[in-house]
Short mmCIF file of C-alpha atoms and ligand atoms in Angstrom, two decimals:
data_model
loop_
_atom_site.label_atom_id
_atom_site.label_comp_id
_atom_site.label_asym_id
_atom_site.label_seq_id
_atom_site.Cartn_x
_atom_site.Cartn_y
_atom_site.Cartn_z
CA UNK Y 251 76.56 140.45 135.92
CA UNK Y 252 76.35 142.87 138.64
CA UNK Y 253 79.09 143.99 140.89
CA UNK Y 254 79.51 142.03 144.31
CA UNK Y 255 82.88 141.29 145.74
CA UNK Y 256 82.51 138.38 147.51
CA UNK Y 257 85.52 137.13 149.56
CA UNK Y 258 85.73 133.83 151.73
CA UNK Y 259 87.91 132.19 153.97
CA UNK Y 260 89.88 128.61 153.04
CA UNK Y 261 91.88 126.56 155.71
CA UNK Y 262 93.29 123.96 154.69
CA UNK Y 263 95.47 121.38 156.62
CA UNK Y 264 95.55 117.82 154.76
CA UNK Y 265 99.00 115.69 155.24
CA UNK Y 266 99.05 111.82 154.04
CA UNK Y 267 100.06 109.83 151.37
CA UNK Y 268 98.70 108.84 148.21
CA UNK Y 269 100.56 105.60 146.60
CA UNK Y 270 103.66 106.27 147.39
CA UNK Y 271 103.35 110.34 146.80
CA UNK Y 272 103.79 112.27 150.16
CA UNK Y 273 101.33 115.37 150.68
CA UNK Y 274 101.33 118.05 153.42
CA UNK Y 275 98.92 120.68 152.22
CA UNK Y 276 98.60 123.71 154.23
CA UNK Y 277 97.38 126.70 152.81
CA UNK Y 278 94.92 129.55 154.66
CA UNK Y 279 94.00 132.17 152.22
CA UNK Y 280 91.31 134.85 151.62
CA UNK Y 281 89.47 133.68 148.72
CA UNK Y 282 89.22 136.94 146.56
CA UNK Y 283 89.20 137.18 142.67
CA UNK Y 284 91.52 134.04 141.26
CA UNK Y 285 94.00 132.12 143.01
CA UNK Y 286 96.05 130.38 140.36
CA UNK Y 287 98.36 127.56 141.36
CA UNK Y 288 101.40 126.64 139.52
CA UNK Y 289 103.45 123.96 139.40
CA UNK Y 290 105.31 120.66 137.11
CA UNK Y 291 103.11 118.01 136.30
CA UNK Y 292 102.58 115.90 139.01
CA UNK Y 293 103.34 117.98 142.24
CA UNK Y 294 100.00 117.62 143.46
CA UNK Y 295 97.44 120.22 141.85
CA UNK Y 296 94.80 118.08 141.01
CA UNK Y 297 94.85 116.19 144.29
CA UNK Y 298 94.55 119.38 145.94
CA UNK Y 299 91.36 120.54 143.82
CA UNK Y 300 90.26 117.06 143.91
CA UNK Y 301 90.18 117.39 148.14
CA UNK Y 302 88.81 120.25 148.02
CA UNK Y 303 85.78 119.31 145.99
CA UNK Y 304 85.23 116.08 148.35
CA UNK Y 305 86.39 113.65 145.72
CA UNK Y 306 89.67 112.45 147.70
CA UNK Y 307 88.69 110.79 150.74
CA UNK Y 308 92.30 109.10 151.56
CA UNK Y 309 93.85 112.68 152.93
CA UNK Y 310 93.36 113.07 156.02
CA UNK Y 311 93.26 116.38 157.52
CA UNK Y 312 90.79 119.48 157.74
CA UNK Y 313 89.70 121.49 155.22
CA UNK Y 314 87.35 124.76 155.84
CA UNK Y 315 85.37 126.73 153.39
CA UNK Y 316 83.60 130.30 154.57
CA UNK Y 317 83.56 128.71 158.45
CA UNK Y 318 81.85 125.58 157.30
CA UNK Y 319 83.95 122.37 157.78
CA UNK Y 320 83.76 120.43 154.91
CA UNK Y 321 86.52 118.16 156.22
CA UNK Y 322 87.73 117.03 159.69
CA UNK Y 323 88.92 113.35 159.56
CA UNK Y 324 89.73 113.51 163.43
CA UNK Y 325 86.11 114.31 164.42
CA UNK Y 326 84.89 111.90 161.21
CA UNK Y 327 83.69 115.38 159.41
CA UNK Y 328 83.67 114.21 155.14
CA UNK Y 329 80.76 116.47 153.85
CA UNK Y 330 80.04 115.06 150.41
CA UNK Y 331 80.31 117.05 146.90
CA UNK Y 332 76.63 117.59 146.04
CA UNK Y 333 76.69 119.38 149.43
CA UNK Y 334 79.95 121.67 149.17
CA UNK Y 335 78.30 123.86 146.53
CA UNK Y 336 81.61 123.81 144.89
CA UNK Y 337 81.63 124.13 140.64
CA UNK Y 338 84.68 121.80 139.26
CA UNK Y 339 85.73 121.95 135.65
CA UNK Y 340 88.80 119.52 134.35
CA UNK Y 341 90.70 119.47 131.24
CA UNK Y 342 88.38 116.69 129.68
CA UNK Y 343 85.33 117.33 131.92
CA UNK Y 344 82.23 115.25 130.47
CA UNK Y 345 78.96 115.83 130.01
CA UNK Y 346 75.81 113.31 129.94
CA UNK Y 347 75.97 112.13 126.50
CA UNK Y 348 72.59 111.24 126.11
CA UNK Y 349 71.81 114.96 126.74
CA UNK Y 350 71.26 117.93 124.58
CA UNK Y 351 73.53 120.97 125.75
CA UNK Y 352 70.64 122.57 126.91
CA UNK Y 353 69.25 119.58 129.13
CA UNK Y 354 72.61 119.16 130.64
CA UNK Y 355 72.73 122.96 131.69
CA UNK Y 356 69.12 122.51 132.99
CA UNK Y 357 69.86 119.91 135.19
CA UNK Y 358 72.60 121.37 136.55
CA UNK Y 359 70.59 124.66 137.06
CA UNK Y 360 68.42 122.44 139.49
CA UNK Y 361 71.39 123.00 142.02
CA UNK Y 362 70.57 125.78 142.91
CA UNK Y 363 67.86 127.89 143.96
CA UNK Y 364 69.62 131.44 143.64
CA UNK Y 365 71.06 131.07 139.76
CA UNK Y 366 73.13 133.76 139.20
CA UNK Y 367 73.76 132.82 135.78
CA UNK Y 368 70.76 132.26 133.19
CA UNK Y 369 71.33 129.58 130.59
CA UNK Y 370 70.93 132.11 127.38
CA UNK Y 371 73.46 134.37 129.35
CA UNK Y 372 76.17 131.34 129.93
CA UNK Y 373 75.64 130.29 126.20
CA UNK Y 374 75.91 133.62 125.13
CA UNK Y 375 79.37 134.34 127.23
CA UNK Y 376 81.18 131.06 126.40
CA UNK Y 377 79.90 131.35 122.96
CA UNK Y 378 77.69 128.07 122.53
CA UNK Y 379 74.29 129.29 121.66
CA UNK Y 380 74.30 127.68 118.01
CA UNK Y 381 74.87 124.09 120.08
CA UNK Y 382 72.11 124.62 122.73
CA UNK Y 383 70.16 121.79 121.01
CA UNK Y 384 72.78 119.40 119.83
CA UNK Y 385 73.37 116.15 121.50
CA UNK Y 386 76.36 116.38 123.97
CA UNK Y 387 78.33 113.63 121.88
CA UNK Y 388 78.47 115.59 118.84
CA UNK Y 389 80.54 118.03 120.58
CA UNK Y 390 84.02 119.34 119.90
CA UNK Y 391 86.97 118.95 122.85
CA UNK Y 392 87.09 122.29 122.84
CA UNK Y 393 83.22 123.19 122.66
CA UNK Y 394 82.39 120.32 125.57
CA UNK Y 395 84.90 122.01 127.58
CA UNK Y 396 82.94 125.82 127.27
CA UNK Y 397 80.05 123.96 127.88
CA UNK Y 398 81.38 122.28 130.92
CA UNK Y 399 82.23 125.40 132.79
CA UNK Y 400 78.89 127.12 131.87
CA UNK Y 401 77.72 123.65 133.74
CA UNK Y 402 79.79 124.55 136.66
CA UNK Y 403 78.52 127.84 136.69
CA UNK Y 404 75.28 127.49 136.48
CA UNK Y 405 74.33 125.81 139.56
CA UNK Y 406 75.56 129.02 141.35
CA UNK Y 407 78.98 127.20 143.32
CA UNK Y 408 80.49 129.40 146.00
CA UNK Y 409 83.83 128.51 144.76
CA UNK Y 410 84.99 127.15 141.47
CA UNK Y 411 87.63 124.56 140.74
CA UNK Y 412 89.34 125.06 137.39
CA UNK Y 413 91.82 122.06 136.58
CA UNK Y 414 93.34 123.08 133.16
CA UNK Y 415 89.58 124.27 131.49
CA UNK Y 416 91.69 125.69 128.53
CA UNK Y 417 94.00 123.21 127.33
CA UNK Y 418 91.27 122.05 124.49
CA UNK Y 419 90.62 125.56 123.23
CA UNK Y 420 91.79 127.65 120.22
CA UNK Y 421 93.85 131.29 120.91
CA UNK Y 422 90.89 133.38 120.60
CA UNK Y 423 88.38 130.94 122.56
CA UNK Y 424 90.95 130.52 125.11
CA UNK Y 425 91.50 134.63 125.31
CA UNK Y 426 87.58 134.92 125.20
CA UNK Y 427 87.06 132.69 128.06
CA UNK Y 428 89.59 134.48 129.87
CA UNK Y 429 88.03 137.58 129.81
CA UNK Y 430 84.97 136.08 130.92
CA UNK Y 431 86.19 133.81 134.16
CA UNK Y 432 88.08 137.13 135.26
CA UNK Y 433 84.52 139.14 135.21
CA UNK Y 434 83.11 135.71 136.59
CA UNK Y 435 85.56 136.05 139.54
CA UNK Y 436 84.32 139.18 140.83
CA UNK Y 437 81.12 137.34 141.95
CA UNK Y 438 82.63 134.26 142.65
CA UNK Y 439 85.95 132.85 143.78
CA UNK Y 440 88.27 131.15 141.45
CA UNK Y 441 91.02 128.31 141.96
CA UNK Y 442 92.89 128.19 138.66
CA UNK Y 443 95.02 125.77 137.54
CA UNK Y 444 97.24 125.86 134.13
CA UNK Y 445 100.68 124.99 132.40
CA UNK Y 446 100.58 128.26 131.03
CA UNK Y 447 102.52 130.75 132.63
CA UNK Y 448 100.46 134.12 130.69
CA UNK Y 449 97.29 132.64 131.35
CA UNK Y 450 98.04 132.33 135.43
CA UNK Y 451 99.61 135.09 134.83
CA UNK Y 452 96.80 137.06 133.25
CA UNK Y 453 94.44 135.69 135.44
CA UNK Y 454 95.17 135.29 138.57
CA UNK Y 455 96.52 137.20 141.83
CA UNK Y 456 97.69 135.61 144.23
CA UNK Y 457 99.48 132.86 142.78
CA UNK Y 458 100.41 129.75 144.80
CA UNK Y 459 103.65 127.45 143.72
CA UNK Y 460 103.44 123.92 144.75
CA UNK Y 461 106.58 121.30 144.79
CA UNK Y 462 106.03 117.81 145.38
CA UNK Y 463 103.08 117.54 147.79
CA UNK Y 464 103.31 121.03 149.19
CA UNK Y 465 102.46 124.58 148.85
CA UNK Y 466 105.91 126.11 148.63
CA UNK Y 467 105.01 129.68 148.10
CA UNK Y 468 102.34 132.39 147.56
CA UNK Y 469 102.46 135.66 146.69
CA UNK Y 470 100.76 138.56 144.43
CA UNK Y 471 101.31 138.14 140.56
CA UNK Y 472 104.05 140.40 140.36
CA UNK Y 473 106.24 139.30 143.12
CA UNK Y 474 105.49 135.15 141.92
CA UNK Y 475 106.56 136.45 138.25
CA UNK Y 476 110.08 136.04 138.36
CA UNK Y 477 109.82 132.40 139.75
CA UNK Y 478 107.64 130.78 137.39
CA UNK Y 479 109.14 129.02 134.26
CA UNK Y 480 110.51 131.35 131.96
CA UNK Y 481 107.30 132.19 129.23
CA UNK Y 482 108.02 129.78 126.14
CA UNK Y 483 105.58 129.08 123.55
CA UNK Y 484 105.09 127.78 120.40
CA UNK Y 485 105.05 129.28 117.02
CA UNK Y 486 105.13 129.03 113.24
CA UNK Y 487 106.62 131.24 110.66
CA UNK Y 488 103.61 132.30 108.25
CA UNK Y 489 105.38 134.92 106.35
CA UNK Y 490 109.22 136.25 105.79
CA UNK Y 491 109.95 139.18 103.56
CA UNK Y 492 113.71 139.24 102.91
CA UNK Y 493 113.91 142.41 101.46
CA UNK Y 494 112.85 143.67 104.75
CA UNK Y 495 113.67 141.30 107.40
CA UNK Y 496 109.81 141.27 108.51
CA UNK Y 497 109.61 137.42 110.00
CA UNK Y 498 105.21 137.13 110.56
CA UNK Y 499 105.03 134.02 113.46
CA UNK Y 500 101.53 133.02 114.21
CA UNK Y 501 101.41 132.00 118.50
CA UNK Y 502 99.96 128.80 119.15
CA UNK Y 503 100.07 129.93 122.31
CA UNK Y 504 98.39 133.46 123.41
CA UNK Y 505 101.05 136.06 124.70
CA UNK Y 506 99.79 139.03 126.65
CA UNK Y 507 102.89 141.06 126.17
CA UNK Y 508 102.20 141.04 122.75
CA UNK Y 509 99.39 143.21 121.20
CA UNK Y 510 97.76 142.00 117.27
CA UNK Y 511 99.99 142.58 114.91
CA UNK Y 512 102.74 144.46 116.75
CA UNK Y 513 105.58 144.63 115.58
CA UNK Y 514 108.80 143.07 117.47
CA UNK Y 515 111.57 143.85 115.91
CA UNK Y 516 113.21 143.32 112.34
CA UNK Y 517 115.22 140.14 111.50
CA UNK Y 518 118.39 141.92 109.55
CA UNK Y 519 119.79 138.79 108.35
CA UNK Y 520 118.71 135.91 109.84
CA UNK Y 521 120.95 132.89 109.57
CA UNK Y 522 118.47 130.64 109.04
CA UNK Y 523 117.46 132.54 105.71
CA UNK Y 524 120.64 132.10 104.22
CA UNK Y 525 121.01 130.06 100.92
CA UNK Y 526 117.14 129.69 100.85
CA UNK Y 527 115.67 131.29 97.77
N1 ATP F 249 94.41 107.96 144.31
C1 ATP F 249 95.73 107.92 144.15
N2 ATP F 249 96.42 106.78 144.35
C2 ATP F 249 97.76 106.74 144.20
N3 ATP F 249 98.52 107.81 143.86
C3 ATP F 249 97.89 108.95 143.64
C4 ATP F 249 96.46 109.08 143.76
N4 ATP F 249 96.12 110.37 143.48
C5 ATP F 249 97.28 111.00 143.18
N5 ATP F 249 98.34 110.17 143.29
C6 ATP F 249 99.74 110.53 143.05
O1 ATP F 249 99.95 111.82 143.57
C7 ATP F 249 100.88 112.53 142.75
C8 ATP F 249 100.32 113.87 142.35
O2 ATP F 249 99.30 113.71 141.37
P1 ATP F 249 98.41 114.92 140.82
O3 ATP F 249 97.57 114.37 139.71
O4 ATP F 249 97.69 115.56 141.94
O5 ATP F 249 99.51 115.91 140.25
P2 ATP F 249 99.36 117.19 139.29
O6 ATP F 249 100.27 118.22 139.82
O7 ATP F 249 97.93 117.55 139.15
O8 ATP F 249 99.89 116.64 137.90
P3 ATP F 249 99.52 117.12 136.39
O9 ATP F 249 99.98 118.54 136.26
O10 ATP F 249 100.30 116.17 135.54
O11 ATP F 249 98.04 116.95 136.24
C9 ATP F 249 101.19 111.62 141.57
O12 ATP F 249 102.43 110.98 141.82
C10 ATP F 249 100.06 110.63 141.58
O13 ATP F 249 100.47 109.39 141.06
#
């Protein structure tokens, strides 16, 4: 990958009502590196991604992407998604199943006709080059998903959609992939969307907040810190050495704070240890 900063403009005014759930989306921001957008489950997020990728006709509004309107319901503007050139990856994004890996890549690659991306380099970065000739079926939640946003990327989008892309994956795929969409977003704009506080976190800068239909806030990473959820995660006790109060947990979930191995502290007594053997 080369270094190319590429920034872009997105306006966004979209205010109506889906069901019974009220939306006024306003948001105009300087698409640069990752935006991540944070928020409780069913606030909006996917709605918002889901307008901006010209998959939710029923908001009105106007939506504009690098000066190009892709949305103006009052002048009866609806560009359609295979003409947005925007990449979209969900949490259980699927591929054609009656595909190999490498023919679903392939025809995505048709997109485009500036790849940025090569398939051998996408495999290679996500980590999927053993599957390139497996049928898409046979494939893991977790490897469909890597697959899914080499997909995305390969057809060269201007802007890329991520809707929870790392729920399926293991610690180290999810850390991997991490790495990879923040190199990714130096050549191409990110919208990031997660439950995980560290990977927003990690990622992304700015960082939007939505409640209930809106876009309540956005600021840099650092300033946004103190108002997201407090970082929780899961954990489970591997090892305990009593004689030394060394408690090993294993994260389910990854923790950037915390380098391999290091060590936190030293359970003296711990409670919970007492009267076990
Ligand atoms: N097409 C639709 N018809 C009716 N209601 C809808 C439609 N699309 C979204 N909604 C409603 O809009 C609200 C926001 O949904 P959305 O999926 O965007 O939230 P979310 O923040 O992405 O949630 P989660 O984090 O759980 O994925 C929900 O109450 C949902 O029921």
């Amino acid at each position: 990958m080369g270094l190319l900063v590429v920034a872009m403009r997105l306006e966004l005014a979209l205010a109506g009502k889906l069901g019974e759930f009220e939306f006024d989306l306003q948001l105009d921001q300087v698409m640069d590196g990752a935006l991540g957008v944070f928020g409780p489950s069913g606030v909006g997020k996917t709605s918002l991604i889901r307008a901006i990728a010209g998959l939710e006709r029923g908001l009105p509004g106007r939506i504009v992407l690098d000066g190009e309107v892709l949305q103006d319901t009052a002048a009866g503007i609806f560009v359609p998604i295979d003409k947005r050139r925007i990449g979209l990856v969900f949490q259980d994004s699927r591929l054609f199943p009656h595909l190999t890996v490498r023919q679903n890549l392939a025809l995505a690659l048709r997109q485009t006709r500036q790849p940025i991306f090569s398939i051998q380099e996408l495999a290679h970065e996500c980590c999927f080059s053993e599957l390139l000739d497996q049928p898409a079926p046979s494939l893991s939640a977790g490897q469909r998903q890597r697959v899914a946003i080499a997909r995305a990327l390969i057809a060269a989008p201007r802007l890329l959609l991520l809707d929870e892309p790392l729920a399926a994956l293991d610690m180290a795929s999810r850390q991997h992939l991490l790495d990879f969409l923040q190199r990714v977003s130096a050549r191409i704009p990110l919208l990031f969307i997660s439950h995980s506080v560290a990977e927003t976190l990690q990622l992304c800068d700015p960082i939007a907040v939505m409640t209930s239909g809106r876009i309540a806030q956005i600021g840099p990473g650092e300033a946004m810190a103190p108002s997201l959820p407090k970082r929780r995660g899961l954990g489970t006790v591997v090892a305990v050495d009593p004689a030394s109060g060394q408690v090993t947990i294993q994260l389910d979930e990854f923790a950037p704070d915390l380098a391999l191995a290091q060590v936190v502290g030293v359970v003296s007594e711990p409670s919970w240890l007492k009267g076990r053997e």
